[in-house]
Tab-separated table of C-alpha atoms in Angstrom:
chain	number	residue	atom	x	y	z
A	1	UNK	CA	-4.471	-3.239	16.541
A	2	UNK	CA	-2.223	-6.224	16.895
A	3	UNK	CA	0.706	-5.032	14.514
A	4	UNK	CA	-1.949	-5.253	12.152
A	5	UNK	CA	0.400	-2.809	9.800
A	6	UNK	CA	2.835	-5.676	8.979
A	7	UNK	CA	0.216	-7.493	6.976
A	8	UNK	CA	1.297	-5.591	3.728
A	9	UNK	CA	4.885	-5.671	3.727
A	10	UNK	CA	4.289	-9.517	4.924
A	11	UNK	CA	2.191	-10.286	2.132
A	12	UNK	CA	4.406	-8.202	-0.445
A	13	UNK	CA	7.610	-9.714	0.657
A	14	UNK	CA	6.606	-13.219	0.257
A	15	UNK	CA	5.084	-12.454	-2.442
A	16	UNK	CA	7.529	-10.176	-4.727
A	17	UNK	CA	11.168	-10.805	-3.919
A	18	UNK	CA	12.669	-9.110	-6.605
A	19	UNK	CA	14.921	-6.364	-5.401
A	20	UNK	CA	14.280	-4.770	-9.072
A	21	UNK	CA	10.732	-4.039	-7.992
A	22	UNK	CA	11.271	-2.442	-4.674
A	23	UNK	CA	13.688	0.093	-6.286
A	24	UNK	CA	11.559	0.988	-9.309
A	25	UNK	CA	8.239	1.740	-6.804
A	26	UNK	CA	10.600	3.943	-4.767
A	27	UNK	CA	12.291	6.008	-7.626
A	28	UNK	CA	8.772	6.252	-9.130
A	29	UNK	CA	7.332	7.614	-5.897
A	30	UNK	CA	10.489	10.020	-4.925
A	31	UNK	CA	10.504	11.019	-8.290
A	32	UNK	CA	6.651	12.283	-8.261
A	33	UNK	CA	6.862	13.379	-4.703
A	34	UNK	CA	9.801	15.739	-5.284
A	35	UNK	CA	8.226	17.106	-8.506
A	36	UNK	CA	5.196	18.259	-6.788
A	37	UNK	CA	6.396	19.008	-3.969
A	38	UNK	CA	10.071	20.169	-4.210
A	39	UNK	CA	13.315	18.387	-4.673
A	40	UNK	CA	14.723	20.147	-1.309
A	41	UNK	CA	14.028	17.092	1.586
A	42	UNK	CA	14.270	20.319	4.458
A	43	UNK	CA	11.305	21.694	2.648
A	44	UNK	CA	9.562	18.697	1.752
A	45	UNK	CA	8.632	16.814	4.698
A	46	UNK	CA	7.032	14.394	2.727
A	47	UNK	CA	10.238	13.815	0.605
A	48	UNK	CA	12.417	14.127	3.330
A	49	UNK	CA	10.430	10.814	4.950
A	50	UNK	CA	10.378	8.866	2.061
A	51	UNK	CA	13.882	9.004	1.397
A	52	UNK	CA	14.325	7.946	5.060
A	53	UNK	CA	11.851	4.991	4.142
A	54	UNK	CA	13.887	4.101	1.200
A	55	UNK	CA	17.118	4.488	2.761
A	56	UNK	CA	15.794	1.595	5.112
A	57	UNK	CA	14.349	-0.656	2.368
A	58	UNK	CA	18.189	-0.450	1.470
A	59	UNK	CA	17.883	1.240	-1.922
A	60	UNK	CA	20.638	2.767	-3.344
A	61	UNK	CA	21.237	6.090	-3.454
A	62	UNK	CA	21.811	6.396	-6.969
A	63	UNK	CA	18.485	5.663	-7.315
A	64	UNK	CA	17.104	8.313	-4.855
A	65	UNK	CA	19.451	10.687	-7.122
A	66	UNK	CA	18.139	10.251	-10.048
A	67	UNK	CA	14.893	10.502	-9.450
A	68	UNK	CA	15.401	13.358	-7.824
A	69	UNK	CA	17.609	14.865	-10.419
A	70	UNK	CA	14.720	13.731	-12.405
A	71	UNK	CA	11.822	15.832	-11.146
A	72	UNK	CA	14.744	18.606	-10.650
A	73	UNK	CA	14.550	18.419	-14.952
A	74	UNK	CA	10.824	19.244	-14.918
A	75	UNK	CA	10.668	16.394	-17.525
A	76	UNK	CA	9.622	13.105	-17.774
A	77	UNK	CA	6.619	11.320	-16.997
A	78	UNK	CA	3.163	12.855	-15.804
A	79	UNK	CA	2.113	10.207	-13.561
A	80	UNK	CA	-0.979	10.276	-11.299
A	81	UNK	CA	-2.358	8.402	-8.247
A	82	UNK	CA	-5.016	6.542	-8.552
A	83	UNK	CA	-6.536	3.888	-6.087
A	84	UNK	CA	-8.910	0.770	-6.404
A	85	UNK	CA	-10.348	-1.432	-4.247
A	86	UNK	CA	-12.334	-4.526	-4.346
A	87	UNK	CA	-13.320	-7.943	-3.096
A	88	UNK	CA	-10.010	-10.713	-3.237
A	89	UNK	CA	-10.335	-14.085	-2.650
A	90	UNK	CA	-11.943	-15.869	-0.063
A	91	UNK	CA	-14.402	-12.988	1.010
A	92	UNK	CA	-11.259	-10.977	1.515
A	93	UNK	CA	-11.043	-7.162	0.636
A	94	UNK	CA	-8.537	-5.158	-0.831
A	95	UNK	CA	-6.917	-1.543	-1.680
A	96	UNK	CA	-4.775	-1.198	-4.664
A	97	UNK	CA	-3.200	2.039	-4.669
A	98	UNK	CA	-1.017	2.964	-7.787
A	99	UNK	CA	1.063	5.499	-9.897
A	100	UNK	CA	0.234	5.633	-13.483
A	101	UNK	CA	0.830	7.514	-16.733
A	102	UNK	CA	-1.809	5.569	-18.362
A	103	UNK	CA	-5.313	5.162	-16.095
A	104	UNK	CA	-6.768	3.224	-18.799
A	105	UNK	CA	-3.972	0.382	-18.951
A	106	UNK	CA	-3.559	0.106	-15.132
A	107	UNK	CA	-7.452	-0.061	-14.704
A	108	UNK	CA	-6.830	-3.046	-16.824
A	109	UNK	CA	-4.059	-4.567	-14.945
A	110	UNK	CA	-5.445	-4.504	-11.821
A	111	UNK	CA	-9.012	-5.867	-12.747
A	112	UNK	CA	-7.470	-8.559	-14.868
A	113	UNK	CA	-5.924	-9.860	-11.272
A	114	UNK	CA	-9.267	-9.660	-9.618
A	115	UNK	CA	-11.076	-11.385	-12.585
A	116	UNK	CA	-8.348	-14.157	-12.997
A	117	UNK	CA	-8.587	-15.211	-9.615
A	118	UNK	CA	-12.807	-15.536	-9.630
A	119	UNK	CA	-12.889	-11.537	-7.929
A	120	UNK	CA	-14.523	-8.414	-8.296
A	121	UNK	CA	-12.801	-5.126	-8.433
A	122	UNK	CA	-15.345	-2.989	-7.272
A	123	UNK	CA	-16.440	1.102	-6.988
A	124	UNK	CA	-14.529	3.858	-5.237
A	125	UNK	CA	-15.342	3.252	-1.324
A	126	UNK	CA	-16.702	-0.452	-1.922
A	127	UNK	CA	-14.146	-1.320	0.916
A	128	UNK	CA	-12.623	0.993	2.131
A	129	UNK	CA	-15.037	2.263	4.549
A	130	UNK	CA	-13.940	-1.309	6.536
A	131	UNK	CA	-10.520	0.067	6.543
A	132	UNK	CA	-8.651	2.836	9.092
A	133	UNK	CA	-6.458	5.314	6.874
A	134	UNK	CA	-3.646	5.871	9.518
A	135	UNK	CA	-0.605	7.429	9.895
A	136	UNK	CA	1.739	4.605	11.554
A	137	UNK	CA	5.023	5.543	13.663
A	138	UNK	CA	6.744	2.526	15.494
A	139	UNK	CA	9.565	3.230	17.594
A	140	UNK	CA	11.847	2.504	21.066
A	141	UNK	CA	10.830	4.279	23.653
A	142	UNK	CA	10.190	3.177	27.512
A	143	UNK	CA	7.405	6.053	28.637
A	144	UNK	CA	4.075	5.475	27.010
A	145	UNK	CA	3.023	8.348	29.097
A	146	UNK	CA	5.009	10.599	28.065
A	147	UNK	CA	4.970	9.820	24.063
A	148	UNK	CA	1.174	10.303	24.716
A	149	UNK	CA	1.390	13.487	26.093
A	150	UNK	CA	3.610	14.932	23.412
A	151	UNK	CA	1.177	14.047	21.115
A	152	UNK	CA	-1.839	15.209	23.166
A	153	UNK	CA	-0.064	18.755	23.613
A	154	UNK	CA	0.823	18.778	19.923
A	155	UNK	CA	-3.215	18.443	19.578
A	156	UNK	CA	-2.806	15.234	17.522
A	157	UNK	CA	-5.727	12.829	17.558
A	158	UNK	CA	-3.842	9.765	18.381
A	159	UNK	CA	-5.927	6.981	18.005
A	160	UNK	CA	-4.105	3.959	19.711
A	161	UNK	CA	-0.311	3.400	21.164
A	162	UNK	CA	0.485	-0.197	21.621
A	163	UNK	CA	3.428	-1.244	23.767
A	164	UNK	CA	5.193	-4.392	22.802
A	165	UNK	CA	8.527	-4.817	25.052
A	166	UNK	CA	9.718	-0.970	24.789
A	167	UNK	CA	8.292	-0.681	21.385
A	168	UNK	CA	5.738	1.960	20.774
A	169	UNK	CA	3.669	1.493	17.972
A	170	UNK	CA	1.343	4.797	17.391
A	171	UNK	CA	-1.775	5.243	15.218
A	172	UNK	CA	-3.342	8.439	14.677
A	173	UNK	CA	-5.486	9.830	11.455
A	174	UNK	CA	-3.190	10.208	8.243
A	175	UNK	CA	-4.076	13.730	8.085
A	176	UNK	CA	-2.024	14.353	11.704
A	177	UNK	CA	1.338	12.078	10.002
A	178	UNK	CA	3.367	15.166	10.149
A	179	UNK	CA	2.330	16.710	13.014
A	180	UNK	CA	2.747	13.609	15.104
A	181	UNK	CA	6.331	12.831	13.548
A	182	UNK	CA	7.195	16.213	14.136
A	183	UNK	CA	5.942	16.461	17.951
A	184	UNK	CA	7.689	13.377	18.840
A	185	UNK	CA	11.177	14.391	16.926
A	186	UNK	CA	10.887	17.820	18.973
A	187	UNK	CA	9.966	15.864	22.133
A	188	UNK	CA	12.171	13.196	21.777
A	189	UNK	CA	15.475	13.975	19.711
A	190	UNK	CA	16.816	11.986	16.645
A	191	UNK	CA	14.222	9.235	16.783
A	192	UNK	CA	14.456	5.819	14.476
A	193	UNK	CA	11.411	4.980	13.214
A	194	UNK	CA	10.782	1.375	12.653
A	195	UNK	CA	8.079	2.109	10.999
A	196	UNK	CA	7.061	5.538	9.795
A	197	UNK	CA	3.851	5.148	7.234
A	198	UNK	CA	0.690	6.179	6.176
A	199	UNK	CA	-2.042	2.519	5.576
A	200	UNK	CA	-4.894	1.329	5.337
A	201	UNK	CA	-5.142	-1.043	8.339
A	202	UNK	CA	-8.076	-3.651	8.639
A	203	UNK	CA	-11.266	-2.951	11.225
A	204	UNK	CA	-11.520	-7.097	10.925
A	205	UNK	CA	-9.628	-9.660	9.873
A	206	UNK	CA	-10.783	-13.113	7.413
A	207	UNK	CA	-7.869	-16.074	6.966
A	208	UNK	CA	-8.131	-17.780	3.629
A	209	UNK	CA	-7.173	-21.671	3.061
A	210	UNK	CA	-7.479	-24.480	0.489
A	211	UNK	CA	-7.757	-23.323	-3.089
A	212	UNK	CA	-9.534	-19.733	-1.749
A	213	UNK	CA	-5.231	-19.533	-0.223
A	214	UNK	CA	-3.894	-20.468	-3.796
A	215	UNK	CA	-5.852	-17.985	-5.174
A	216	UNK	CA	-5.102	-15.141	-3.099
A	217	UNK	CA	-1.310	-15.936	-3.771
A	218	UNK	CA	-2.089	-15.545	-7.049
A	219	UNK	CA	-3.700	-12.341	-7.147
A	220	UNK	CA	-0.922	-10.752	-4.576
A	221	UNK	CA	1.658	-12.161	-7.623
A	222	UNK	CA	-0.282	-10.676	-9.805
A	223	UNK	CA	-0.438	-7.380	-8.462
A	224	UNK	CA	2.704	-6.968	-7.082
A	225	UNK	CA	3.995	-7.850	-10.926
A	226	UNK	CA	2.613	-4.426	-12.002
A	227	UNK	CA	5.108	-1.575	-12.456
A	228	UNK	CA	2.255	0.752	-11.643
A	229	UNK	CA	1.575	-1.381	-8.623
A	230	UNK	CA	2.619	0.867	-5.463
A	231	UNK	CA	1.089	-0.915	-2.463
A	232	UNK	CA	-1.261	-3.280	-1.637
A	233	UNK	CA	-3.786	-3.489	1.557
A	234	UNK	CA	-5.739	-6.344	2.456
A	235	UNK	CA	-7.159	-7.797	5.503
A	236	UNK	CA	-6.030	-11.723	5.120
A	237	UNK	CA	-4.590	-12.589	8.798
A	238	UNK	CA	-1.210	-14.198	7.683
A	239	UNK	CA	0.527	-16.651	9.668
A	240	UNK	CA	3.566	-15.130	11.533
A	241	UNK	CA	6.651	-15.867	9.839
């Protein structure tokens, strides 16, 4: 898959550099995970791995805290997911997926980047069918083998394991995330993930140039200037930085 899952955070670091941003998407997402699923990170695995994901995006506790402390209040915001997808820029294709207290206004938002930059936002499964949902767990290791046949033995469908100089990069559905975390922490010990995601990763790739480039710049800005904005997929092959 080529390390095909570093196309997002590429595209959203070069795209959004405000610090601001990355910390508001996190609290948002903590704050709704730990509502619905508990505020207790032992309990909720999902929690539990987003803080960890946070913690390594280098936001501050405080801000893990209070959102926390937040859904802990039972208060607040009623936000819910919601996800669309469409055709970008050059004959590229993209998944928007969001958090929202107001469907209506983020509906809005995100068409308004599609039809600024000549696009079409399009129906639910327009695109997405052309895109793997996969849980994504990169990590050192030296014995392919033997990561493999933790996973086999905890009966997780692992779809790929790349091997790039000691590091293991392992795809399986996103339904088997934390059963393949978990088999490889009880396998392996304390491991440090690298990466340690669920995304929508490209079956093909398209590169964009000229103005069809400026535009798809444009509509990643645009997006990624959304507060309801929580991650963006797309399969533009960006140059290696």
């Amino acid at each position: 898959m080529g390390r095909a899952y570093q196309n997002r955070k590429d595209s959203m670091a070069k795209t959004s550099n405000m610090k601001a941003r990355v910390y508001s998407r996190y609290g948002r997402e903590i704050y709704v995970c730990a509502k619905s699923g508990g505020i207790d990170p032992n309990g909720n695995l999902a929690l539990r791995s987003l803080i960890e994901r946070a913690k390594k995006e280098q936001v501050p506790s405080h801000v893990i805290e209070k959102a926390i402390d937040k859904a802990k209040g039972g208060a607040g915001e009623d936000y819910a997911r919601a996800r669309y997808e469409g055709f970008a820029p050059g004959g590229s294709m993209a998944i928007i997926d969001c958090l929202t207290d107001n469907p209506n206004r983020t509906f809005g938002d995100v068409r308004l980047a599609f039809t600024k930059t000549n696009c079409k936002i399009g129906t639910q499964g327009s695109v997405s069918h052309m895109f793997d949902h996969l849980a994504i767990l990169v990590f050192k290791h030296a014995d392919e083998e033997a990561v493999l046949e933790a996973l086999m033995e905890a009966d997780v469908d692992v779809t790929d394991i790349e091997n790039e100089n000691g590091i293991l990069s392992v795809f399986a559905p996103h339904t088997d995330y934390f059963k393949a975390k978990q088999a490889l922490q009880e396998s392996f010990g304390d491991i440090d993930f690298e990466v340690d995601e669920i995304q929508f990763v490209p079956q093909s790739y398209t590169t964009v140039s000229g103005d069809d480039q400026m535009l798809f710049d444009k509509f990643m800005n645009m997006l990624n200037d959304l507060e309801d904005v929580q991650a963006v997929y797309h399969n533009v092959e960006l140059p290696e930085s």
